[in-house]
CSV table of C-alpha atoms in Angstrom, one decimal:
chain,number,residue,atom,x,y,z
A,1,UNK,CA,-13.3,-10.3,33.1
A,2,UNK,CA,-12.5,-8.7,29.9
A,3,UNK,CA,-13.7,-10.1,26.6
A,4,UNK,CA,-11.2,-11.8,24.5
A,5,UNK,CA,-10.5,-10.6,21.0
A,6,UNK,CA,-8.5,-12.8,18.6
A,7,UNK,CA,-7.0,-10.9,15.6
A,8,UNK,CA,-5.7,-12.8,12.5
A,9,UNK,CA,-2.6,-11.3,10.9
A,10,UNK,CA,-0.2,-8.6,12.1
A,11,UNK,CA,-0.3,-6.2,9.2
A,12,UNK,CA,-0.8,-2.4,9.8
A,13,UNK,CA,-4.6,-2.6,10.2
A,14,UNK,CA,-4.3,-5.4,12.7
A,15,UNK,CA,-1.7,-3.6,14.7
A,16,UNK,CA,-3.8,-0.4,14.7
A,17,UNK,CA,-7.0,-2.2,15.7
A,18,UNK,CA,-5.2,-4.1,18.4
A,19,UNK,CA,-4.0,-0.8,20.1
A,20,UNK,CA,-7.3,0.7,20.0
A,21,UNK,CA,-9.1,-2.4,21.5
A,22,UNK,CA,-6.5,-2.9,24.2
A,23,UNK,CA,-6.9,0.7,24.9
A,24,UNK,CA,-10.6,0.1,25.6
A,25,UNK,CA,-9.9,-2.7,28.1
A,26,UNK,CA,-10.2,-5.7,25.7
A,27,UNK,CA,-8.0,-8.9,26.1
A,28,UNK,CA,-6.3,-8.8,22.7
A,29,UNK,CA,-4.1,-11.4,21.0
A,30,UNK,CA,-2.6,-11.3,17.5
A,31,UNK,CA,-2.1,-14.7,15.7
A,32,UNK,CA,0.4,-14.4,12.9
A,33,UNK,CA,1.2,-17.3,10.5
A,34,UNK,CA,4.8,-16.1,9.8
A,35,UNK,CA,7.7,-16.0,11.9
A,36,UNK,CA,7.8,-12.2,12.2
A,37,UNK,CA,5.1,-9.7,12.4
A,38,UNK,CA,4.3,-7.0,10.0
A,39,UNK,CA,2.4,-8.7,7.3
A,40,UNK,CA,3.4,-7.4,3.8
A,41,UNK,CA,5.6,-4.9,5.5
A,42,UNK,CA,8.1,-7.3,6.9
A,43,UNK,CA,11.7,-6.8,6.8
A,44,UNK,CA,14.5,-9.0,5.0
A,45,UNK,CA,18.0,-8.9,6.4
A,46,UNK,CA,20.9,-10.7,4.6
A,47,UNK,CA,24.8,-10.3,4.4
A,48,UNK,CA,24.5,-6.9,6.4
A,49,UNK,CA,21.9,-5.8,4.0
A,50,UNK,CA,18.3,-4.7,5.1
A,51,UNK,CA,15.2,-4.4,2.9
A,52,UNK,CA,11.6,-3.4,3.4
A,53,UNK,CA,9.9,-6.2,1.7
A,54,UNK,CA,6.6,-4.4,1.2
A,55,UNK,CA,5.9,-0.7,1.6
A,56,UNK,CA,8.8,1.8,0.9
A,57,UNK,CA,7.0,5.1,0.6
A,58,UNK,CA,5.9,7.0,3.9
A,59,UNK,CA,3.3,9.4,2.6
A,60,UNK,CA,0.4,11.1,4.6
A,61,UNK,CA,2.5,11.8,7.6
A,62,UNK,CA,-0.5,13.4,9.3
A,63,UNK,CA,-2.3,10.0,9.4
A,64,UNK,CA,0.7,8.4,11.3
A,65,UNK,CA,0.6,11.4,13.8
A,66,UNK,CA,-3.1,11.2,14.3
A,67,UNK,CA,-2.8,7.5,15.0
A,68,UNK,CA,0.0,7.9,17.8
A,69,UNK,CA,-1.7,11.0,19.2
A,70,UNK,CA,-4.7,8.7,20.0
A,71,UNK,CA,-2.5,7.2,22.3
A,72,UNK,CA,-0.7,10.2,23.7
A,73,UNK,CA,2.3,9.6,21.6
A,74,UNK,CA,4.2,11.1,18.6
A,75,UNK,CA,5.9,9.3,15.9
A,76,UNK,CA,9.2,10.8,17.1
A,77,UNK,CA,8.8,8.9,20.4
A,78,UNK,CA,9.7,5.8,18.3
A,79,UNK,CA,11.5,6.7,15.1
A,80,UNK,CA,13.2,9.7,13.2
A,81,UNK,CA,11.7,11.0,10.0
A,82,UNK,CA,13.8,12.3,7.1
A,83,UNK,CA,12.2,14.4,4.4
A,84,UNK,CA,13.5,13.2,1.1
A,85,UNK,CA,15.1,15.8,-1.2
A,86,UNK,CA,14.4,15.1,-3.9
A,87,UNK,CA,11.3,13.2,-3.1
A,88,UNK,CA,11.8,11.0,-6.2
A,89,UNK,CA,13.1,11.0,-9.6
A,90,UNK,CA,11.2,9.9,-12.9
A,91,UNK,CA,13.3,8.7,-15.7
A,92,UNK,CA,11.7,8.9,-19.2
A,93,UNK,CA,14.9,8.2,-21.4
A,94,UNK,CA,18.6,8.6,-21.1
A,95,UNK,CA,18.4,12.6,-21.9
A,96,UNK,CA,15.2,13.2,-20.1
A,97,UNK,CA,14.3,12.9,-16.4
A,98,UNK,CA,12.4,14.9,-13.8
A,99,UNK,CA,13.4,15.3,-10.2
A,100,UNK,CA,10.6,16.0,-7.8
A,101,UNK,CA,11.7,18.4,-5.2
A,102,UNK,CA,10.7,18.5,-1.5
A,103,UNK,CA,9.7,22.2,-2.2
A,104,UNK,CA,6.2,22.8,-3.8
A,105,UNK,CA,7.2,26.2,-5.3
A,106,UNK,CA,10.3,24.4,-7.0
A,107,UNK,CA,7.8,21.9,-8.4
A,108,UNK,CA,5.9,24.6,-10.0
A,109,UNK,CA,9.2,25.9,-11.5
A,110,UNK,CA,9.9,22.5,-12.8
A,111,UNK,CA,6.7,22.0,-14.5
A,112,UNK,CA,7.0,25.7,-15.9
A,113,UNK,CA,10.4,24.8,-17.4
A,114,UNK,CA,8.9,21.9,-19.3
A,115,UNK,CA,5.7,23.4,-20.5
A,116,UNK,CA,5.0,27.1,-20.4
A,117,UNK,CA,1.9,27.9,-18.5
A,118,UNK,CA,1.6,24.6,-16.8
A,119,UNK,CA,2.7,26.0,-13.3
A,120,UNK,CA,-0.5,28.0,-13.1
A,121,UNK,CA,-2.5,24.9,-14.3
A,122,UNK,CA,-0.9,22.7,-11.7
A,123,UNK,CA,-1.5,25.3,-9.0
A,124,UNK,CA,-5.1,25.4,-9.5
A,125,UNK,CA,-5.2,21.5,-9.7
A,126,UNK,CA,-3.4,21.3,-6.5
A,127,UNK,CA,-5.7,23.9,-4.8
A,128,UNK,CA,-8.5,21.3,-5.5
A,129,UNK,CA,-6.3,18.4,-4.4
A,130,UNK,CA,-5.6,20.1,-1.1
A,131,UNK,CA,-9.5,20.9,-0.6
A,132,UNK,CA,-10.3,17.3,-1.4
A,133,UNK,CA,-7.5,15.8,0.9
A,134,UNK,CA,-9.1,17.9,3.7
A,135,UNK,CA,-12.6,16.6,2.8
A,136,UNK,CA,-11.3,13.0,2.7
A,137,UNK,CA,-9.5,13.1,5.9
A,138,UNK,CA,-12.1,15.0,7.9
A,139,UNK,CA,-15.2,13.6,6.4
A,140,UNK,CA,-14.9,10.4,4.5
A,141,UNK,CA,-12.0,8.0,5.1
A,142,UNK,CA,-12.7,7.4,8.8
A,143,UNK,CA,-16.2,6.2,7.9
A,144,UNK,CA,-17.1,2.5,8.2
A,145,UNK,CA,-18.6,2.1,4.6
A,146,UNK,CA,-22.1,1.1,5.5
A,147,UNK,CA,-24.2,3.1,3.1
A,148,UNK,CA,-24.0,5.8,0.4
A,149,UNK,CA,-25.1,8.4,2.9
A,150,UNK,CA,-21.6,8.5,4.4
A,151,UNK,CA,-20.6,10.1,1.0
A,152,UNK,CA,-23.2,12.9,1.2
A,153,UNK,CA,-21.9,15.9,3.0
A,154,UNK,CA,-22.2,19.5,2.4
A,155,UNK,CA,-18.7,19.3,1.2
A,156,UNK,CA,-18.9,16.3,-1.1
A,157,UNK,CA,-22.3,17.4,-2.8
A,158,UNK,CA,-20.3,20.3,-4.5
A,159,UNK,CA,-17.8,17.6,-5.5
A,160,UNK,CA,-20.2,15.3,-7.0
A,161,UNK,CA,-19.1,15.5,-10.6
A,162,UNK,CA,-15.6,14.5,-9.7
A,163,UNK,CA,-16.9,11.1,-8.9
A,164,UNK,CA,-17.8,10.7,-12.5
A,165,UNK,CA,-14.8,12.0,-14.2
A,166,UNK,CA,-11.3,10.6,-14.1
A,167,UNK,CA,-7.8,11.5,-13.1
A,168,UNK,CA,-6.8,10.8,-16.7
A,169,UNK,CA,-9.3,13.2,-18.3
A,170,UNK,CA,-8.3,15.9,-15.9
A,171,UNK,CA,-4.6,15.6,-16.9
A,172,UNK,CA,-5.2,15.6,-20.6
A,173,UNK,CA,-7.2,18.8,-20.1
A,174,UNK,CA,-4.3,20.4,-18.1
A,175,UNK,CA,-1.1,19.4,-19.8
A,176,UNK,CA,0.0,18.8,-23.4
A,177,UNK,CA,3.2,17.3,-22.3
A,178,UNK,CA,2.9,13.6,-21.7
A,179,UNK,CA,5.6,13.3,-19.3
A,180,UNK,CA,4.0,15.9,-17.0
A,181,UNK,CA,0.7,13.9,-17.2
A,182,UNK,CA,2.4,10.8,-16.2
A,183,UNK,CA,4.0,12.6,-13.2
A,184,UNK,CA,0.5,14.0,-12.1
A,185,UNK,CA,-1.2,10.6,-12.6
A,186,UNK,CA,1.6,8.6,-10.5
A,187,UNK,CA,0.3,9.2,-7.0
A,188,UNK,CA,-3.2,7.5,-7.8
A,189,UNK,CA,-1.4,4.2,-8.8
A,190,UNK,CA,-1.1,3.8,-5.0
A,191,UNK,CA,-4.8,3.4,-5.1
A,192,UNK,CA,-4.5,0.2,-7.3
A,193,UNK,CA,-6.2,1.2,-10.4
A,194,UNK,CA,-5.6,3.0,-13.7
A,195,UNK,CA,-5.8,6.7,-13.7
A,196,UNK,CA,-8.5,6.3,-16.5
A,197,UNK,CA,-10.6,4.3,-14.1
A,198,UNK,CA,-9.8,6.5,-10.9
A,199,UNK,CA,-12.5,9.2,-10.0
A,200,UNK,CA,-11.3,12.8,-10.2
A,201,UNK,CA,-11.8,13.3,-6.4
A,202,UNK,CA,-8.8,11.1,-5.7
A,203,UNK,CA,-6.5,13.8,-6.9
A,204,UNK,CA,-6.3,14.2,-3.1
A,205,UNK,CA,-3.2,11.9,-3.5
A,206,UNK,CA,-1.4,14.6,-5.3
A,207,UNK,CA,-1.7,16.6,-2.2
A,208,UNK,CA,-0.1,13.8,-0.3
A,209,UNK,CA,2.6,13.9,-3.0
A,210,UNK,CA,3.6,17.4,-3.7
A,211,UNK,CA,1.8,19.0,-0.6
A,212,UNK,CA,2.9,16.9,2.1
A,213,UNK,CA,6.1,15.4,0.8
A,214,UNK,CA,7.7,12.1,0.7
A,215,UNK,CA,9.5,10.9,4.0
A,216,UNK,CA,11.6,8.1,5.1
A,217,UNK,CA,11.6,6.7,8.7
A,218,UNK,CA,15.3,5.9,9.7
A,219,UNK,CA,15.6,2.2,9.7
A,220,UNK,CA,12.8,1.9,7.1
A,221,UNK,CA,9.2,1.2,7.1
A,222,UNK,CA,9.7,-1.8,9.4
A,223,UNK,CA,10.5,0.8,12.1
A,224,UNK,CA,6.9,2.0,12.0
A,225,UNK,CA,5.8,-1.8,12.4
A,226,UNK,CA,8.2,-2.0,15.3
A,227,UNK,CA,6.9,1.3,16.7
A,228,UNK,CA,3.3,0.0,16.6
A,229,UNK,CA,4.3,-3.3,17.9
A,230,UNK,CA,6.1,-1.6,21.0
A,231,UNK,CA,2.8,0.5,21.5
A,232,UNK,CA,0.6,-2.6,21.3
A,233,UNK,CA,2.8,-4.4,23.9
A,234,UNK,CA,2.7,-1.4,26.1
A,235,UNK,CA,-1.1,-1.8,26.1
A,236,UNK,CA,-0.7,-5.6,26.9
A,237,UNK,CA,-1.6,-7.0,23.4
A,238,UNK,CA,-0.1,-10.5,23.0
A,239,UNK,CA,1.5,-11.9,20.0
A,240,UNK,CA,1.6,-15.4,19.0
A,241,UNK,CA,3.8,-16.1,15.7
A,242,UNK,CA,3.9,-19.3,13.7
A,243,UNK,CA,0.2,-19.3,14.3
A,244,UNK,CA,-1.6,-20.5,11.2
A,245,UNK,CA,-5.5,-20.2,11.4
A,246,UNK,CA,-7.2,-23.2,10.2
A,247,UNK,CA,-10.9,-22.5,11.1
A,248,UNK,CA,-13.2,-19.7,12.4
A,249,UNK,CA,-15.7,-21.4,14.8
A,250,UNK,CA,-19.3,-20.5,14.7
A,251,UNK,CA,-22.1,-21.5,17.1
A,252,UNK,CA,-25.6,-20.3,16.8
A,253,UNK,CA,-24.4,-17.8,14.1
A,254,UNK,CA,-21.9,-16.2,16.7
A,255,UNK,CA,-18.1,-16.6,16.9
A,256,UNK,CA,-17.0,-19.1,19.4
A,257,UNK,CA,-13.4,-19.6,18.7
A,258,UNK,CA,-10.6,-20.2,16.2
A,259,UNK,CA,-8.5,-23.4,15.5
A,260,UNK,CA,-4.7,-22.5,15.1
A,261,UNK,CA,-2.4,-25.2,14.2
A,262,UNK,CA,-5.1,-27.8,15.1
A,263,UNK,CA,-5.8,-26.3,18.5
A,264,UNK,CA,-9.1,-24.9,19.5
A,265,UNK,CA,-9.1,-21.6,21.1
A,266,UNK,CA,-12.2,-20.0,22.6
A,267,UNK,CA,-12.7,-16.3,21.9
A,268,UNK,CA,-15.6,-13.7,22.1
A,269,UNK,CA,-14.6,-11.8,18.9
A,270,UNK,CA,-12.7,-12.5,15.8
A,271,UNK,CA,-11.1,-9.7,13.8
A,272,UNK,CA,-9.3,-10.9,10.6
A,273,UNK,CA,-6.7,-8.6,9.2
A,274,UNK,CA,-5.6,-11.3,6.7
A,275,UNK,CA,-6.8,-11.5,3.0
A,276,UNK,CA,-10.5,-11.1,3.1
A,277,UNK,CA,-11.2,-13.8,0.6
A,278,UNK,CA,-9.0,-16.1,2.5
A,279,UNK,CA,-10.7,-15.2,5.8
A,280,UNK,CA,-14.0,-16.2,4.5
A,281,UNK,CA,-12.7,-19.6,3.5
A,282,UNK,CA,-11.9,-20.3,7.1
A,283,UNK,CA,-15.8,-20.2,7.7
A,284,UNK,CA,-18.3,-23.0,6.5
A,285,UNK,CA,-19.7,-21.9,3.3
A,286,UNK,CA,-23.0,-20.8,4.6
A,287,UNK,CA,-21.5,-18.0,6.8
A,288,UNK,CA,-19.6,-16.5,4.0
A,289,UNK,CA,-20.8,-13.1,2.7
A,290,UNK,CA,-19.1,-13.2,-0.7
A,291,UNK,CA,-18.9,-15.8,-3.3
A,292,UNK,CA,-16.0,-17.0,-5.6
A,293,UNK,CA,-17.9,-15.3,-8.5
A,294,UNK,CA,-18.1,-12.1,-6.4
A,295,UNK,CA,-14.2,-12.1,-6.0
A,296,UNK,CA,-13.5,-13.2,-9.4
A,297,UNK,CA,-15.4,-10.1,-10.8
A,298,UNK,CA,-13.6,-7.6,-8.8
A,299,UNK,CA,-11.0,-5.2,-10.1
A,300,UNK,CA,-7.8,-6.1,-8.0
A,301,UNK,CA,-4.7,-3.7,-7.5
A,302,UNK,CA,-1.9,-5.3,-9.2
A,303,UNK,CA,0.6,-8.0,-8.0
A,304,UNK,CA,4.3,-7.3,-8.1
A,305,UNK,CA,7.6,-8.9,-9.2
A,306,UNK,CA,10.1,-7.7,-6.5
A,307,UNK,CA,13.8,-8.1,-6.4
A,308,UNK,CA,15.8,-7.3,-3.3
A,309,UNK,CA,19.5,-6.8,-4.4
A,310,UNK,CA,22.8,-6.2,-2.9
A,311,UNK,CA,25.7,-4.5,-4.7
A,312,UNK,CA,29.3,-4.3,-3.7
A,313,UNK,CA,29.6,-0.7,-4.6
A,314,UNK,CA,28.0,2.6,-4.5
A,315,UNK,CA,25.8,3.4,-7.5
A,316,UNK,CA,26.0,6.4,-9.5
A,317,UNK,CA,23.1,8.7,-10.8
A,318,UNK,CA,20.5,7.2,-8.5
A,319,UNK,CA,18.2,8.6,-5.9
A,320,UNK,CA,16.1,7.0,-3.0
A,321,UNK,CA,13.1,6.7,-5.0
A,322,UNK,CA,13.1,6.3,-8.7
A,323,UNK,CA,10.5,5.7,-11.4
A,324,UNK,CA,11.3,4.3,-14.7
A,325,UNK,CA,8.7,5.5,-17.2
A,326,UNK,CA,10.9,4.9,-20.3
A,327,UNK,CA,8.2,2.5,-21.7
A,328,UNK,CA,4.7,2.8,-22.7
A,329,UNK,CA,2.6,3.6,-19.6
A,330,UNK,CA,-0.7,3.0,-21.2
A,331,UNK,CA,0.2,-0.4,-22.7
A,332,UNK,CA,1.8,-1.7,-19.5
A,333,UNK,CA,-1.6,-0.7,-17.7
A,334,UNK,CA,-3.5,-2.6,-20.3
A,335,UNK,CA,-1.4,-5.8,-19.6
A,336,UNK,CA,-2.2,-5.4,-15.9
A,337,UNK,CA,-6.1,-4.7,-15.9
A,338,UNK,CA,-7.5,-5.3,-19.6
A,339,UNK,CA,-5.7,-8.4,-21.0
A,340,UNK,CA,-3.7,-9.7,-18.0
A,341,UNK,CA,-0.3,-10.9,-19.0
A,342,UNK,CA,3.4,-10.5,-18.5
A,343,UNK,CA,4.2,-7.0,-19.8
A,344,UNK,CA,6.5,-6.8,-23.0
A,345,UNK,CA,8.0,-3.6,-22.0
A,346,UNK,CA,7.5,-3.0,-18.2
A,347,UNK,CA,7.6,0.1,-16.3
A,348,UNK,CA,9.5,-0.3,-13.0
A,349,UNK,CA,10.1,1.3,-9.6
A,350,UNK,CA,13.5,1.3,-7.8
A,351,UNK,CA,14.2,2.2,-4.3
A,352,UNK,CA,17.8,2.7,-3.1
A,353,UNK,CA,17.4,3.4,0.6
A,354,UNK,CA,21.1,3.2,1.3
A,355,UNK,CA,21.4,6.6,-0.5
A,356,UNK,CA,19.6,8.1,2.6
A,357,UNK,CA,20.1,5.5,5.3
A,358,UNK,CA,23.3,3.9,6.1
A,359,UNK,CA,21.6,1.1,8.1
A,360,UNK,CA,20.5,-0.4,4.8
A,361,UNK,CA,23.7,-1.7,3.5
A,362,UNK,CA,27.3,-2.2,4.6
A,363,UNK,CA,29.9,0.7,3.9
A,364,UNK,CA,30.5,1.5,0.2
A,365,UNK,CA,27.6,-1.0,-0.8
A,366,UNK,CA,24.2,-0.3,-2.0
A,367,UNK,CA,21.0,-2.0,-1.4
A,368,UNK,CA,18.2,-1.9,-3.8
A,369,UNK,CA,14.6,-2.9,-4.2
A,370,UNK,CA,13.1,-3.3,-7.7
A,371,UNK,CA,9.3,-3.5,-8.3
A,372,UNK,CA,7.6,-4.4,-11.6
A,373,UNK,CA,3.6,-4.1,-11.2
A,374,UNK,CA,1.9,-7.2,-12.9
A,375,UNK,CA,-1.5,-8.7,-13.2
A,376,UNK,CA,-2.4,-10.8,-10.3
A,377,UNK,CA,-3.0,-14.6,-11.1
A,378,UNK,CA,-0.6,-14.9,-14.0
A,379,UNK,CA,2.0,-17.5,-14.2
A,380,UNK,CA,5.0,-17.2,-11.9
A,381,UNK,CA,8.3,-19.3,-12.5
A,382,UNK,CA,11.8,-18.7,-11.8
A,383,UNK,CA,12.6,-18.7,-15.5
A,384,UNK,CA,10.1,-15.7,-15.9
A,385,UNK,CA,11.6,-13.8,-12.9
A,386,UNK,CA,15.2,-14.2,-14.3
A,387,UNK,CA,14.1,-12.9,-17.7
A,388,UNK,CA,12.7,-9.8,-16.1
A,389,UNK,CA,15.5,-9.2,-13.9
A,390,UNK,CA,17.8,-9.0,-16.9
A,391,UNK,CA,15.4,-6.7,-18.5
A,392,UNK,CA,15.4,-4.2,-15.8
A,393,UNK,CA,19.1,-4.3,-14.9
A,394,UNK,CA,19.9,-3.8,-18.6
A,395,UNK,CA,17.7,-0.7,-18.6
A,396,UNK,CA,19.1,0.6,-15.2
A,397,UNK,CA,22.6,0.2,-16.7
A,398,UNK,CA,21.8,2.2,-19.7
A,399,UNK,CA,19.6,4.8,-18.0
A,400,UNK,CA,22.2,5.5,-15.4
A,401,UNK,CA,25.2,5.1,-17.5
A,402,UNK,CA,26.9,2.4,-15.5
A,403,UNK,CA,27.8,-1.4,-15.4
A,404,UNK,CA,26.1,-3.3,-12.7
A,405,UNK,CA,25.7,-7.0,-13.5
A,406,UNK,CA,29.3,-7.9,-12.2
A,407,UNK,CA,28.6,-6.0,-8.9
A,408,UNK,CA,25.6,-8.0,-7.7
A,409,UNK,CA,26.5,-9.7,-4.4
A,410,UNK,CA,23.1,-11.5,-4.2
A,411,UNK,CA,19.5,-11.0,-5.2
A,412,UNK,CA,16.3,-12.5,-3.9
A,413,UNK,CA,12.9,-12.4,-5.8
A,414,UNK,CA,9.4,-12.3,-4.6
A,415,UNK,CA,6.1,-12.7,-6.9
A,416,UNK,CA,2.7,-14.1,-7.1
A,417,UNK,CA,3.4,-17.4,-5.6
A,418,UNK,CA,5.0,-15.8,-2.5
A,419,UNK,CA,2.2,-13.5,-2.0
A,420,UNK,CA,-0.2,-16.5,-1.9
A,421,UNK,CA,2.0,-18.7,0.2
A,422,UNK,CA,3.1,-15.9,2.9
A,423,UNK,CA,-0.3,-13.9,2.9
A,424,UNK,CA,-2.8,-16.2,1.5
A,425,UNK,CA,-3.4,-13.3,-1.0
A,426,UNK,CA,-6.2,-13.7,-3.6
A,427,UNK,CA,-4.6,-14.5,-6.9
A,428,UNK,CA,-1.3,-13.1,-5.6
A,429,UNK,CA,-2.4,-9.5,-5.4
A,430,UNK,CA,0.1,-7.1,-3.5
A,431,UNK,CA,-2.3,-4.2,-2.6
A,432,UNK,CA,-6.0,-5.5,-2.2
A,433,UNK,CA,-8.9,-4.0,-4.1
A,434,UNK,CA,-8.3,-1.2,-6.3
A,435,UNK,CA,-10.3,2.1,-5.5
A,436,UNK,CA,-12.4,2.4,-8.8
A,437,UNK,CA,-15.9,4.2,-8.6
A,438,UNK,CA,-17.7,0.9,-8.2
A,439,UNK,CA,-15.2,-0.2,-5.5
A,440,UNK,CA,-15.2,3.0,-3.4
A,441,UNK,CA,-16.5,3.4,0.4
A,442,UNK,CA,-19.7,1.4,0.8
A,443,UNK,CA,-19.2,-0.6,-2.3
A,444,UNK,CA,-16.3,-2.4,-0.8
A,445,UNK,CA,-16.5,-5.6,1.4
A,446,UNK,CA,-18.0,-4.9,4.7
A,447,UNK,CA,-16.0,-4.7,8.1
A,448,UNK,CA,-18.7,-6.4,9.9
A,449,UNK,CA,-20.1,-9.8,8.9
A,450,UNK,CA,-23.8,-9.6,8.3
A,451,UNK,CA,-24.1,-13.5,8.9
A,452,UNK,CA,-21.9,-14.0,11.9
A,453,UNK,CA,-22.2,-12.0,15.2
A,454,UNK,CA,-18.8,-10.8,16.5
A,455,UNK,CA,-16.9,-11.6,13.2
A,456,UNK,CA,-15.2,-8.5,11.7
A,457,UNK,CA,-12.6,-7.7,9.0
A,458,UNK,CA,-10.0,-5.1,8.4
A,459,UNK,CA,-7.2,-4.2,5.8
A,460,UNK,CA,-6.9,-3.0,2.4
A,461,UNK,CA,-9.6,-5.2,0.8
A,462,UNK,CA,-12.2,-3.3,2.8
A,463,UNK,CA,-12.6,0.5,3.7
A,464,UNK,CA,-10.9,2.8,3.1
A,465,UNK,CA,-8.7,1.0,0.7
A,466,UNK,CA,-5.1,0.0,-0.2
A,467,UNK,CA,-1.9,1.6,1.2
A,468,UNK,CA,-0.3,1.9,4.7
A,469,UNK,CA,-2.2,5.0,5.9
A,470,UNK,CA,-5.5,3.7,4.7
A,471,UNK,CA,-4.7,0.3,6.6
A,472,UNK,CA,-4.1,2.1,9.8
A,473,UNK,CA,-7.3,4.1,9.5
A,474,UNK,CA,-9.1,0.7,8.7
A,475,UNK,CA,-7.9,-0.5,12.0
A,476,UNK,CA,-9.4,2.3,13.7
A,477,UNK,CA,-12.7,2.3,12.0
A,478,UNK,CA,-13.2,-1.5,12.8
A,479,UNK,CA,-12.2,-1.0,16.4
A,480,UNK,CA,-14.9,1.5,16.9
A,481,UNK,CA,-17.5,-1.0,15.4
A,482,UNK,CA,-16.2,-3.7,17.7
A,483,UNK,CA,-16.4,-1.3,20.8
A,484,UNK,CA,-19.9,-0.4,20.0
A,485,UNK,CA,-21.0,-3.9,19.3
A,486,UNK,CA,-19.5,-5.3,22.7
A,487,UNK,CA,-21.0,-2.4,24.6
A,488,UNK,CA,-24.6,-2.8,23.4
């Protein structure tokens, strides 16, 4: 009889781990507290509109390809990918914007047109970024984060200085133009930290951006969730929704079961893909590996104020992905990380997927998602949400030269309280732990509990870090640890 593995949560890391473990012959069940699977990548459907509630960017397509290839599959077996052109547009003011092409040579031309000589500097920077990407993907990100020795390879030894400088320092040396610096610094924001706190080695995210391009799965990111769900079912993974885990049971310092909706369920292994801090609260205190003090001192990636909005007309002067950098980048970052508060003049991101994909909105309508990055743990009220919605809509109207307020059919907000309620997210963070120098690799929370046998963790609070591709990788890494532990 195969060993039973119970997985808490159904986000990307859990789905990934479930597939690998089922492939190895384990009896795998995923328990999800919400009514639908996907974790932060759930989908909202309303009045003919569709929204990806969480991730909207499809970067690092090679990671998705590697995942499906491990099961003899390809992404195209489940969904169709569209390469976005432009990849995204950055707005600096009413007269100043930059569109990032889907063609690397055109990106070089764009930079050169803004600052003479910058294309050669960008090209050299990108050569480094590509090499770092290859090192990261081939030598680092698939490691379990057990010790510093995982970081020491013939390739990384030559890059050691890049772990002690920062992306921000690099861009200031390269470009005089502030806007170009912000564009180059933008990809590392996906890692959840300020560019001034992100090691230079992480410029591999620029290769993910300019080098590999920005893609869109037809039907949205939830199509990837559906694909992994389908694959998991093909491998006989079972799914139980509306299943809130109340307790992880331990006997003789070994997992014995879980309590779901008050019912005890025996299991041989527990893997939690839920919020790491919350997962440990499901244990008696003596079995927890990290204290409240530990979590409080950690640098978390931002939370978000999100709005899902339906418009009754097609909008003008927009692209699929848009970054509104028309306010002070540094000041907003300080209001997230240094002196947590609601930002006075927030930067924001807007996604208009119906520009590319007709499935997101009724004909001649537009679906929009707006995101303001904010500090986790700050006050969250309907009044505050409404104030910020007015701020960004007014700026959107000004910067795209159109009136929009009267064309809003509906809007739905999502913020700190919702992240806590739906995902048990620590302080309502949206992306897990930031990838700073002191929160990299072996310095992140461990995949395997040192105090409880057969208890494991996965997801964006552990290795390799925040984001969809890292979460998929995290699921693979932890599955290998589980397989090894059960075969010994």
